[in-house]
Coordinates of C-alpha atoms in Angstrom, one line a residue:
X1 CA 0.0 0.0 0.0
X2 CA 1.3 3.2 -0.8
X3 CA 1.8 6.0 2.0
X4 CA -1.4 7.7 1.4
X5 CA -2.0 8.8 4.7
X6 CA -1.3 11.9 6.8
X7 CA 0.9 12.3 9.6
X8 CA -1.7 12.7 11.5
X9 CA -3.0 9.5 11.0
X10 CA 0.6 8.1 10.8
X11 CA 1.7 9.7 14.4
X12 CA -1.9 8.1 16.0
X13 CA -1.3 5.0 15.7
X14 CA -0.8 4.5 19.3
X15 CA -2.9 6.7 20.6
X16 CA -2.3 9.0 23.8
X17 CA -4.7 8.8 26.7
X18 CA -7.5 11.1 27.6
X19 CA -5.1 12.1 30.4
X20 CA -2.5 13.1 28.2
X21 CA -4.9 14.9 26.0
X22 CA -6.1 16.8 28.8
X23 CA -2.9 17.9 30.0
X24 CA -1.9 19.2 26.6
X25 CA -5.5 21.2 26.3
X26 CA -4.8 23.1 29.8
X27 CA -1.4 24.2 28.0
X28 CA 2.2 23.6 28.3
X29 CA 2.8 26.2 31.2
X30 CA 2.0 23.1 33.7
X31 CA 5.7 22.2 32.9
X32 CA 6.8 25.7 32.9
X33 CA 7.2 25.7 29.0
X34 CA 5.7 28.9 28.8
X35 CA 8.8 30.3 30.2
X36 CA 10.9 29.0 27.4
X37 CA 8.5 30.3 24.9
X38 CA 9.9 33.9 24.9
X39 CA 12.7 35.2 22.5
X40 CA 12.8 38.3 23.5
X41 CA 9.9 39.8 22.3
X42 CA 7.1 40.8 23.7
X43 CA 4.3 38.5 21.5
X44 CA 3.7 35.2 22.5
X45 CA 5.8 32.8 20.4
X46 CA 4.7 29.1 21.1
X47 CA 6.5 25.8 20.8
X48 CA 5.0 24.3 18.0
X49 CA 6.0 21.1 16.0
X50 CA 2.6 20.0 14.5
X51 CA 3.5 21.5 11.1
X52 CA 6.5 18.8 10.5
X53 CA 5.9 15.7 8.0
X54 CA 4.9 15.8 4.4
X55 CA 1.4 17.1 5.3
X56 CA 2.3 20.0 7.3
X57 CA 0.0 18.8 9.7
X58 CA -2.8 19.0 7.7
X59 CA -5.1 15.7 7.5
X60 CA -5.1 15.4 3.7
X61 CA -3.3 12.1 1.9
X62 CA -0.9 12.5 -0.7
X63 CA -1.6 12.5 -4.2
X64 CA -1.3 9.1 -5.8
X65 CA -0.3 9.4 -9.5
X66 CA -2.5 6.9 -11.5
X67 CA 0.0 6.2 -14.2
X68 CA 1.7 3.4 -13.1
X69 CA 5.1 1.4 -14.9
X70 CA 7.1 -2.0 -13.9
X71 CA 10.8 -2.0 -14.3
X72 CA 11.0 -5.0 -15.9
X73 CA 8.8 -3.4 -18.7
X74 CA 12.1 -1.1 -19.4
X75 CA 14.3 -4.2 -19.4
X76 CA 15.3 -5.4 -15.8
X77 CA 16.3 -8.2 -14.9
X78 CA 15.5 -8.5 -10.9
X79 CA 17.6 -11.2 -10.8
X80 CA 20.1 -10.0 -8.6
X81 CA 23.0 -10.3 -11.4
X82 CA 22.3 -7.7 -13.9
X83 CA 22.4 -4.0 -13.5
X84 CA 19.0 -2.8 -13.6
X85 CA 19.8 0.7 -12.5
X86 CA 19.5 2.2 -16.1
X87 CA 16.1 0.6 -16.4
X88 CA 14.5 1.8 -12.9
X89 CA 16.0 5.5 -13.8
X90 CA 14.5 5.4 -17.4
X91 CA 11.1 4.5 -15.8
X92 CA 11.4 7.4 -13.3
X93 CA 11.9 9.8 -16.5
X94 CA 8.9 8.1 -18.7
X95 CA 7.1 9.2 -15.4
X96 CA 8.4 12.4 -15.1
X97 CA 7.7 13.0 -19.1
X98 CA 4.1 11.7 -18.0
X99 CA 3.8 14.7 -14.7
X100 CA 4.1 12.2 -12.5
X101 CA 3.7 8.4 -11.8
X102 CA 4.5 5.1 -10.1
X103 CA 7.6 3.4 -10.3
X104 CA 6.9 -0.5 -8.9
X105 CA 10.0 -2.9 -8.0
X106 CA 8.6 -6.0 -8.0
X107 CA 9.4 -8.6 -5.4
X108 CA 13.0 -10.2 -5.5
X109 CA 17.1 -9.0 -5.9
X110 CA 17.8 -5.7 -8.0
X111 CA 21.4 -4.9 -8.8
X112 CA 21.8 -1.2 -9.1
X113 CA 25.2 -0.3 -9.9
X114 CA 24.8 3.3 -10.5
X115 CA 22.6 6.4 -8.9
X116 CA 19.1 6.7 -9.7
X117 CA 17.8 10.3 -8.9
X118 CA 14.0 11.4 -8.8
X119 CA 14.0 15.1 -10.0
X120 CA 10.5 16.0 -10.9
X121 CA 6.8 16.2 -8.8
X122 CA 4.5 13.4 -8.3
X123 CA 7.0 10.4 -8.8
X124 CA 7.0 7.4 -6.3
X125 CA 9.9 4.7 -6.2
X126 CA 7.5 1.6 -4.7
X127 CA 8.7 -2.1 -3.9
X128 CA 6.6 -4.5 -3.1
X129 CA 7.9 -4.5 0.9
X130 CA 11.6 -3.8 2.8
X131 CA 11.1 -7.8 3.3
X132 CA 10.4 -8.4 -0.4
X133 CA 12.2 -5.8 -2.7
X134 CA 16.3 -6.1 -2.3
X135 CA 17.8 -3.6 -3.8
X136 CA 21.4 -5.0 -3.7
X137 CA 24.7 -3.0 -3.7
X138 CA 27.9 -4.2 -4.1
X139 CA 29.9 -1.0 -4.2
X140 CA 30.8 2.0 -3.3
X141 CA 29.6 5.9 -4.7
X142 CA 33.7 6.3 -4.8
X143 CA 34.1 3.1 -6.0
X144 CA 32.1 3.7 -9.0
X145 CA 33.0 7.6 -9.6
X146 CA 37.1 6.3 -10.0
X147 CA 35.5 3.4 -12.8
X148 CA 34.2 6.9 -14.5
X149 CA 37.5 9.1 -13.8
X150 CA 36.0 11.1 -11.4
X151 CA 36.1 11.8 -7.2
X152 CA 34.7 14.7 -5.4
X153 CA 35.3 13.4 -2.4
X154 CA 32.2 14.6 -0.5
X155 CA 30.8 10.6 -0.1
X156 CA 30.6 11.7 4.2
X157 CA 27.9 13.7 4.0
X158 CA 25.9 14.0 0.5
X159 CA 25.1 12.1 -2.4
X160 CA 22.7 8.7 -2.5
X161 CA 22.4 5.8 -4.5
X162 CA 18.9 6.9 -4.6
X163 CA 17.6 10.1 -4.6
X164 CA 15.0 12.8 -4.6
X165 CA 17.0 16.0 -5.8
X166 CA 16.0 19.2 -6.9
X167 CA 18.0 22.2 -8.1
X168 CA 19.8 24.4 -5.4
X169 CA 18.0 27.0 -4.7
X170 CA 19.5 30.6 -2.6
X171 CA 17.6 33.5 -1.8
X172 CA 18.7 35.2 -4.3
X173 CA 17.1 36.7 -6.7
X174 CA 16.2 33.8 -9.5
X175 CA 13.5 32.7 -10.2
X176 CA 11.4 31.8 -7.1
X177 CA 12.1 35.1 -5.8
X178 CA 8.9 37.4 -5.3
X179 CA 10.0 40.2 -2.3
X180 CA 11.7 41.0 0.5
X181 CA 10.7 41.9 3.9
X182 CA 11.0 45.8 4.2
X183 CA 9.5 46.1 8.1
X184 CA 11.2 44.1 11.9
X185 CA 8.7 41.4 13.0
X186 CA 9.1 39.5 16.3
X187 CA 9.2 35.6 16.9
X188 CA 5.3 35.2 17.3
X189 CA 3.6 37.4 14.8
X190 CA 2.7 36.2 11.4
X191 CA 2.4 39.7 9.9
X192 CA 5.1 40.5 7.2
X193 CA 5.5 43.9 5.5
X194 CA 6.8 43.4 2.3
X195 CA 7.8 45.2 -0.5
X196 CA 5.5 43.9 -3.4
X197 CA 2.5 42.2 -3.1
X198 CA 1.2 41.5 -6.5
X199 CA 2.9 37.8 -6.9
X200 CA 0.9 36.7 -3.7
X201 CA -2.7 34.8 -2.9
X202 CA -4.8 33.5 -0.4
X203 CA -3.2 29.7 0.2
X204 CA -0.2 29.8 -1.7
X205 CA 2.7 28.6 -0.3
X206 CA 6.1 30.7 0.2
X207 CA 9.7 29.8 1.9
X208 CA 10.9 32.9 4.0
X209 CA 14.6 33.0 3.7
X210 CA 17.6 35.3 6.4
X211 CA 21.3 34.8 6.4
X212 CA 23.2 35.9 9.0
X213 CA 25.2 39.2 8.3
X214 CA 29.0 39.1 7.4
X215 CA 29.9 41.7 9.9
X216 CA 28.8 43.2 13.3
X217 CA 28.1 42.4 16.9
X218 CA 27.3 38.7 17.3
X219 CA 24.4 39.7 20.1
X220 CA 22.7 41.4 17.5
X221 CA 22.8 39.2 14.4
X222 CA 20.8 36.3 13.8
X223 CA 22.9 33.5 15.2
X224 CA 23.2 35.7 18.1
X225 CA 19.1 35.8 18.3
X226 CA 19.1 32.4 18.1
X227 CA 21.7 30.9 20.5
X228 CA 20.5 33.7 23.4
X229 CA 21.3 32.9 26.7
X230 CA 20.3 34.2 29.6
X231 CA 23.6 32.9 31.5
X232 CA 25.8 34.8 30.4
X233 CA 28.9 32.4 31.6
X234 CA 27.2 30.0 29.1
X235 CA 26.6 32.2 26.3
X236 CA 27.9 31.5 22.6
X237 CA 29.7 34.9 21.6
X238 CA 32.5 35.8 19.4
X239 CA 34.2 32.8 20.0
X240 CA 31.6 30.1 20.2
X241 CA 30.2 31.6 16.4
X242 CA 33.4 32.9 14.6
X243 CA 33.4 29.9 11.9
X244 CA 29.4 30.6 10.6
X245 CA 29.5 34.2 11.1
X246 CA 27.7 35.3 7.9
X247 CA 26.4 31.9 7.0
X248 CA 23.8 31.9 4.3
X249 CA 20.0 31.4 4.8
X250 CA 20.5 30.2 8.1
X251 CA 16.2 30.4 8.1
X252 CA 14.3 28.5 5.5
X253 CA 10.6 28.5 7.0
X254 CA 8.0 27.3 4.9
X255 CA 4.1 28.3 5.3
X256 CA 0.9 29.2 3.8
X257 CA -0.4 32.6 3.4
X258 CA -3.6 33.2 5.1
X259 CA -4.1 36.9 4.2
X260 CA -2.7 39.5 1.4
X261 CA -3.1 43.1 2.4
X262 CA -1.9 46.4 0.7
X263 CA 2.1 46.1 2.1
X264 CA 1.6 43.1 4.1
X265 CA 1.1 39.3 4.0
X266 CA 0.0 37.1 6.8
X267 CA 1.2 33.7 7.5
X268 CA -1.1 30.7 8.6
X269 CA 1.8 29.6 11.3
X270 CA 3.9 32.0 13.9
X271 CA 7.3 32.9 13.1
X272 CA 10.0 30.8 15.2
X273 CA 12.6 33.8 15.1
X274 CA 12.6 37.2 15.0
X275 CA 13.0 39.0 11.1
X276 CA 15.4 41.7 10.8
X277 CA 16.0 44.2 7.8
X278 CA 19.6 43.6 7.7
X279 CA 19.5 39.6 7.9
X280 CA 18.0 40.1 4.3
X281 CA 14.9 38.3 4.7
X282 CA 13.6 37.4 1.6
X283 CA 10.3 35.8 0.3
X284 CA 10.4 32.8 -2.4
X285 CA 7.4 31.1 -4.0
X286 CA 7.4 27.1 -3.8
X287 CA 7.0 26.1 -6.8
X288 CA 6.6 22.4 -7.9
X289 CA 8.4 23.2 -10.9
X290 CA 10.9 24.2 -9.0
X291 CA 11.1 21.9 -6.1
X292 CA 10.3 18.2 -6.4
X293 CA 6.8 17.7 -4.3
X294 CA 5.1 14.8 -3.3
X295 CA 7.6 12.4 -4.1
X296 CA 8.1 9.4 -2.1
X297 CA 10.8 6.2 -1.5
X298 CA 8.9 3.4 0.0
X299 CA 8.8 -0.8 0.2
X300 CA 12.2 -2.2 -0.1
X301 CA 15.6 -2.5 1.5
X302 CA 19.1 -1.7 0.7
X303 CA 21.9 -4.0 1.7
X304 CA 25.1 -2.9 0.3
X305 CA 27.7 -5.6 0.2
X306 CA 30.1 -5.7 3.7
X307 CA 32.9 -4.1 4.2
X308 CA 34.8 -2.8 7.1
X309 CA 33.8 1.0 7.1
X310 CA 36.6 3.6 6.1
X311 CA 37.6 6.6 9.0
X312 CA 35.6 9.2 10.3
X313 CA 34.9 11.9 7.4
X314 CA 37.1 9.5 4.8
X315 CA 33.7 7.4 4.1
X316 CA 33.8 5.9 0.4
X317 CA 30.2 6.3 -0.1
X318 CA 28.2 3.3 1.0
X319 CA 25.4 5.7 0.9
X320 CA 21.3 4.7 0.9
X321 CA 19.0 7.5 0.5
X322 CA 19.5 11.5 0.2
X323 CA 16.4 14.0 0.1
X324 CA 17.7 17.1 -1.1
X325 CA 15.7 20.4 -2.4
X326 CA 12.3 19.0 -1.9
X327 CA 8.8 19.0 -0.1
X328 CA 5.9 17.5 1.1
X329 CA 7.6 14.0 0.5
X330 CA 8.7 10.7 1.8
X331 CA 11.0 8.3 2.7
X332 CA 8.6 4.5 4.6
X333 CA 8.9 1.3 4.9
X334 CA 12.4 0.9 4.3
X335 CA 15.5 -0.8 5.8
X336 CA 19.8 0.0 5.0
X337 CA 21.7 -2.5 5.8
X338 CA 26.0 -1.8 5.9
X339 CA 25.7 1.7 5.1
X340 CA 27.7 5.1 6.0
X341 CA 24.6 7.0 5.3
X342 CA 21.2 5.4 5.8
X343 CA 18.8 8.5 5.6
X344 CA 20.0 11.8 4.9
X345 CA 17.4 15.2 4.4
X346 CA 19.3 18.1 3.0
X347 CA 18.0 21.8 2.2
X348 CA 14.0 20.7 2.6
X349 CA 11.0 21.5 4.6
X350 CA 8.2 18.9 5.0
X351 CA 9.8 15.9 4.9
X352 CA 8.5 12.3 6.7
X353 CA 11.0 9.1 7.6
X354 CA 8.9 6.3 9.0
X355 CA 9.2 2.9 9.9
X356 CA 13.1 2.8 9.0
X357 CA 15.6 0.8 10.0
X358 CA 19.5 1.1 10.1
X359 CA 21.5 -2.2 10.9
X360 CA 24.8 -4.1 9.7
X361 CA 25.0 -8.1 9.2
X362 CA 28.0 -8.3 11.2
X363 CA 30.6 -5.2 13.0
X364 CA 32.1 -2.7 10.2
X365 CA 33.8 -0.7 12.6
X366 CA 37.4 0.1 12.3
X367 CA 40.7 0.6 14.8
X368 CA 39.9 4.0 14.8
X369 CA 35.6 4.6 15.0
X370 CA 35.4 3.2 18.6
X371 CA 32.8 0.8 17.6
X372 CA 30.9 3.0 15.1
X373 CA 29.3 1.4 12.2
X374 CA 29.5 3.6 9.7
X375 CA 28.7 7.9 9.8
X376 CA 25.1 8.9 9.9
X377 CA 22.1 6.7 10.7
X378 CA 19.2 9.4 10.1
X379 CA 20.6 13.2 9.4
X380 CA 18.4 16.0 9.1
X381 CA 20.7 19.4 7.6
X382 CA 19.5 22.9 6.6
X383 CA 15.8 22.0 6.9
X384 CA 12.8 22.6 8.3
X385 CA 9.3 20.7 9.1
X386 CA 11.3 17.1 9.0
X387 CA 9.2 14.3 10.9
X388 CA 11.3 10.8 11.7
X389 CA 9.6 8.4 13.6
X390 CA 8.7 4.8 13.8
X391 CA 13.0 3.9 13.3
X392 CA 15.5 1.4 14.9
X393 CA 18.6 1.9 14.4
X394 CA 20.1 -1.5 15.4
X395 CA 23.6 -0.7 15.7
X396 CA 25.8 2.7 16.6
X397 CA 26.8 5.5 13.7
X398 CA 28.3 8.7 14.4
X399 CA 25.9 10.3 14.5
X400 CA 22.4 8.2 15.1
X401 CA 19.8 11.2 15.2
X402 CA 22.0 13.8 14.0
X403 CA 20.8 17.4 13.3
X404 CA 22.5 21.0 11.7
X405 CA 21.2 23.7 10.7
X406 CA 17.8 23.2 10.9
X407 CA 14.6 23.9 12.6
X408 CA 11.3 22.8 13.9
X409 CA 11.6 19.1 13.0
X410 CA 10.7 16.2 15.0
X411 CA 12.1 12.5 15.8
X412 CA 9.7 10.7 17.8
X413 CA 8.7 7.0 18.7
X414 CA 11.9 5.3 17.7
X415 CA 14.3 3.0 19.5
X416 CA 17.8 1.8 19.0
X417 CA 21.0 0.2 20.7
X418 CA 22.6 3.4 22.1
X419 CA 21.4 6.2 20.5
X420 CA 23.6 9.4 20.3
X421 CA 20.6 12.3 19.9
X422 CA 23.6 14.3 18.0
X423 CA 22.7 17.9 17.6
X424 CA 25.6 18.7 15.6
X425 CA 25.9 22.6 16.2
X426 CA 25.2 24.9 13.2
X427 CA 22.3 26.4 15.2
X428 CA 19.7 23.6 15.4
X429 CA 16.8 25.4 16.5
X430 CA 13.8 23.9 18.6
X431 CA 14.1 20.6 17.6
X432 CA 11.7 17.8 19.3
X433 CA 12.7 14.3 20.5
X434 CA 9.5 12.5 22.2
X435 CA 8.9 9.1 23.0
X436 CA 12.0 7.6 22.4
X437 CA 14.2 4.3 23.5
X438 CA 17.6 4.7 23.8
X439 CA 18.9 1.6 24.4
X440 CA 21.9 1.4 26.9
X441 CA 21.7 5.4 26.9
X442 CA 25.4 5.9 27.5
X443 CA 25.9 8.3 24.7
X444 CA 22.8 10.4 24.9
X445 CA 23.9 13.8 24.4
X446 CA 27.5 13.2 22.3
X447 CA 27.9 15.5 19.8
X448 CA 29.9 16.4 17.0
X449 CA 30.3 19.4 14.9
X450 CA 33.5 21.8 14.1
X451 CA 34.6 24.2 16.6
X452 CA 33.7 28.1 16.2
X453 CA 30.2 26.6 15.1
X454 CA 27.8 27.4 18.3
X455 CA 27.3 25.1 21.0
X456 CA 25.3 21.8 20.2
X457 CA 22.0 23.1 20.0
X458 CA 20.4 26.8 19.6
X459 CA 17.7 28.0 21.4
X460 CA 14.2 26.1 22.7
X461 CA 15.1 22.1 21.6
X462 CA 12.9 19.7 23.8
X463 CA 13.8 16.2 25.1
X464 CA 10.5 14.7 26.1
X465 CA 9.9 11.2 27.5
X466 CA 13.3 10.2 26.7
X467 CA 14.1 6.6 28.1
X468 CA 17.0 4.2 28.5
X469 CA 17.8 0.6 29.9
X470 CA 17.0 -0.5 33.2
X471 CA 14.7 2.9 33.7
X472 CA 18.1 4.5 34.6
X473 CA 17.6 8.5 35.0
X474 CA 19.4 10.2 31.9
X475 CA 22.4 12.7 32.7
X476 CA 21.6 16.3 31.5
X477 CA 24.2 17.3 28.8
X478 CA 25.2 20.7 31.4
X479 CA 24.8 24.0 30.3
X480 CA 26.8 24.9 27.4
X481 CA 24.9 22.2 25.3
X482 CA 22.7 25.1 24.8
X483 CA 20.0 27.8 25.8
X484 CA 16.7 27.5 26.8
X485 CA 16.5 23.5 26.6
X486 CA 13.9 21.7 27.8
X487 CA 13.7 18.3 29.7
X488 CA 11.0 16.3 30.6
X489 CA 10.9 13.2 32.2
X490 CA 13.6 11.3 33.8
X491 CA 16.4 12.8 34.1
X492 CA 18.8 13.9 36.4
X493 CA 22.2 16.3 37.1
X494 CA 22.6 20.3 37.3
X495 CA 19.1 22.5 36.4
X496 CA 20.8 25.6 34.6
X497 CA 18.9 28.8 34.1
X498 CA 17.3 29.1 31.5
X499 CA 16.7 25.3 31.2
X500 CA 13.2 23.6 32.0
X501 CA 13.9 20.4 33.9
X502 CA 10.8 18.5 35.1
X503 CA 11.3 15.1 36.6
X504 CA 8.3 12.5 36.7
X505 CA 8.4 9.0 37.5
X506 CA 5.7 9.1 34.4
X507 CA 5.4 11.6 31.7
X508 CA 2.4 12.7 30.3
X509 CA 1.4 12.7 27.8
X510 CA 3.5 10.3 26.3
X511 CA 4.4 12.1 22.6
X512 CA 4.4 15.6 22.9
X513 CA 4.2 15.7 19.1
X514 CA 0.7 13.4 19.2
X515 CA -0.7 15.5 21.7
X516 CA 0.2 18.5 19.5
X517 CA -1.4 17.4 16.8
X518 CA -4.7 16.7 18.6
X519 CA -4.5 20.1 20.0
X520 CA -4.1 21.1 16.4
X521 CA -7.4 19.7 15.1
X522 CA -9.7 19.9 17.5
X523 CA -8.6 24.2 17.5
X524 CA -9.1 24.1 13.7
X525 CA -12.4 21.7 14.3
X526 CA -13.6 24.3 16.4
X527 CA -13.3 27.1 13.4

């Protein structure tokens, strides 16, 4: 079955009590959220995830394409011996020729021996189940790129065997530009004054871009807005930001616009930061011409061949699946096996990753990785709106649930062996984790991430209900992990200001993000 559901429905499955759902209505002040909410400004600016996932919270399915083509009809061979990767990507471009379509994998053993890249709207890669669709790998990306005379040498952190890729966009001014922001507007408001309005409409959806400026103060640029900390012997200054001092759309927030006025348009969601003049905050149009939508991965697994993984950052490229420049789309039902990278999502908003799974058939780990399997399990960088849940990540990476430069996204209702929740500094702003099994919990907060690059994680990210072996409290990561954290649940060490630390033998409700999303609907049921 094809993921024609919404998040909603996805995240529901287990549903949360009525108690949990009460506590949620009354408001998250009864854990002294409310206190975290501010950023400086003087509006109300909540803590909001039920926008993440391909629906943006709404409750409508995705689109299911009713052109539909078999591999094999393009000449593959599932027969685990022959490449079949030039017939699955000439399917994918009879579809995108058609607007859109599905691409089945039938039960049994692909060889794919080369990348295969979706690049257009409405296209879904389907197998037939991650226990019945092999797609089988015996190299790696490097591997193959030295049989063409070629090496780039960035196999650590980008690039997929398969792939949903659209062109780079910058908020410059190309084509998806429409204005920029002409008027300040704090974290809370959804009010924009803009320059032009005459490219706008009621329901249309826009991506508001800022960069942080190349020179000046830290405190007041937008890095410095968004690591804030009220203890100043924890704060992240000159020193803490030097490397991403002037880093590029640093912000790329996605919503809907519910209201066009003569200089003004109004979003449907709050803004998570405050807009400045001089962090150039620009408005784009999301266009599905322009960015690949409601594309989805789903039904099979990839087991590249084993081998012992290379050193930290000198990975040859046993890489699974890379989201890059897209939205409202999907990775389900799927399973790496002896990977680097299992699931990466790159510069896109609106993103879901459910019921994953990362795992080796015996140890890849090297002298040198400490027992690490490989680099990234599930990595989340310069996005916005991503929703992971519903994963097991059977073995340790790197980075397990890693996260830079990006905001607002979720990882919820997932387990592993001993997850690292690796907020990878870059200014990861108010991320969620909820609901989650650690495993042996001995590596909870490790983090990686270059020096000069902020502390772990920016302002407002929440740990709720996170849990380990034997019920064992969790130690807190201390205070220069970053400000205006939030902990709920068990856990246990120094409270630092700024922090919210509630301990309860049982937290409720369970997923923050479920509760949310109740919240959500019965607010818009009521309208």
């Amino acid at each position: 079955m094809i993921f024609a559901v919404s998040i909603e429905e996805f995240a529901m499955r287990k549903h949360c009590s009525i108690c949990a759902l009460l506590v949620t209505l009354l408001g998250l002040a009864q854990v002294n959220l409310s206190a975290a909410m501010d950023l400086r400004s003087p509006g109300v600016m909540s803590l909001d995830w039920s926008y993440a996932g391909r629906g943006a919270g709404s409750d409508d399915s995705a689109y299911i394409p009713s052109k539909r083509v078999d591999i094999r009809d393009f000449g593959a061979r599932i027969n685990g011996v022959t490449d079949d990767s030039r017939a699955i990507q000439d399917a994918i471009d009879n579809c995108e020729f058609s607007g859109g379509g599905v691409v089945e994998l039938p039960p049994g053993t692909i060889l794919l021996e080369d990348q295969i890249t979706i690049r257009s709207s409405n296209i879904i890669l389907l197998g037939a189940g991650k226990n019945e669709t092999i797609i089988k790998i015996p190299h790696s990306l490097k591997y193959y790129d030295l049989q063409a005379g070629t090496d780039d040498d960035t196999y650590s952190r980008s690039k997929g065997f398969i792939q949903i890729k659209g062109r780079r966009i910058r908020s410059g001014r190309g084509s998806t530009y429409a204005t920029d922001v002409v008027s300040n507007a704090k974290a809370g408001y959804r009010a924009l004054q803009v320059r032009d309005t005459s490219k706008f409409y009621i329901g249309q959806w826009v991506r508001l871009y800022m960069s942080d400026p190349k020179s000046g103060p830290v405190k007041s640029s937008l890095l410095g807005n968004m690591y804030y900390n009220p203890n100043r012997r924890h704060d992240c200054g000159e020193d803490c930001l030097w490397r991403l001092q002037g880093h590029k759309d640093m912000v790329r927030f996605m919503s809907k616009i519910s209201e066009v006025r003569y200089n003004e348009i109004v979003l449907e969601r709050e803004l998570p930061v405050d807009v400045r003049t001089n962090w150039k905050p620009r408005i784009h149009i999301v266009d599905k011409h322009d960015v690949p939508q409601n594309c989805g991965v789903q039904g099979f697994t990839v087991d590249f061949r084993w081998i012992r993984s290379k050193e930290h950052l000198n990975e040859a490229g046993h890489n699974a699946i890379v989201l890059e420049e897209t939205a409202f789309s999907w990775v389900r039902d799927v399973a790496v096996v002896n990977a680097d990278l299992n699931f990466v999502i790159r510069y896109s908003n609106f993103v879901s990753v459910t019921e994953v799974e990362a795992r080796v058939t015996k140890d890849r780990s090297n002298k040198k990785s400490k027992g690490k399997q490989g680099h990234i399990a599930i990595g989340i960088h310069d996005s916005c709106d991503i929703y992971v849940s519903e994963f097991d990540v059977q073995d340790t990476w790197w980075h397990d649930l890693s996260v830079r430069a990006s905001m607002l996204s979720v990882f919820r209702n997932g387990k592993g062996a001993n997850i690292n929740m690796d907020l990878h500094k870059s200014a990861p702003y108010m991320m969620l984790y909820t609901d989650i099994y650690l495993g042996k919990g001995t590596r909870a907060f490790t983090t990686g991430g270059k020096s000069g690059t902020g502390m772990p994680s920016a302002g407002y990210t929440t740990f709720w209900n996170i849990r380990k072996e034997g019920g064992e409290p969790i130690e807190l990561p201390g205070c220069s992990y970053g400000p205006y954290l939030n902990f709920v649940g068990n856990f246990e060490g120094k409270r630092c200001q700024g922090h919210t630390l509630r301990k309860d033998e049982e937290t409720y409700p369970k997923d923050l993000f479920v509760a949310q999303i109740k919240k959500r609907r019965k607010r818009l049921a009521l309208k």
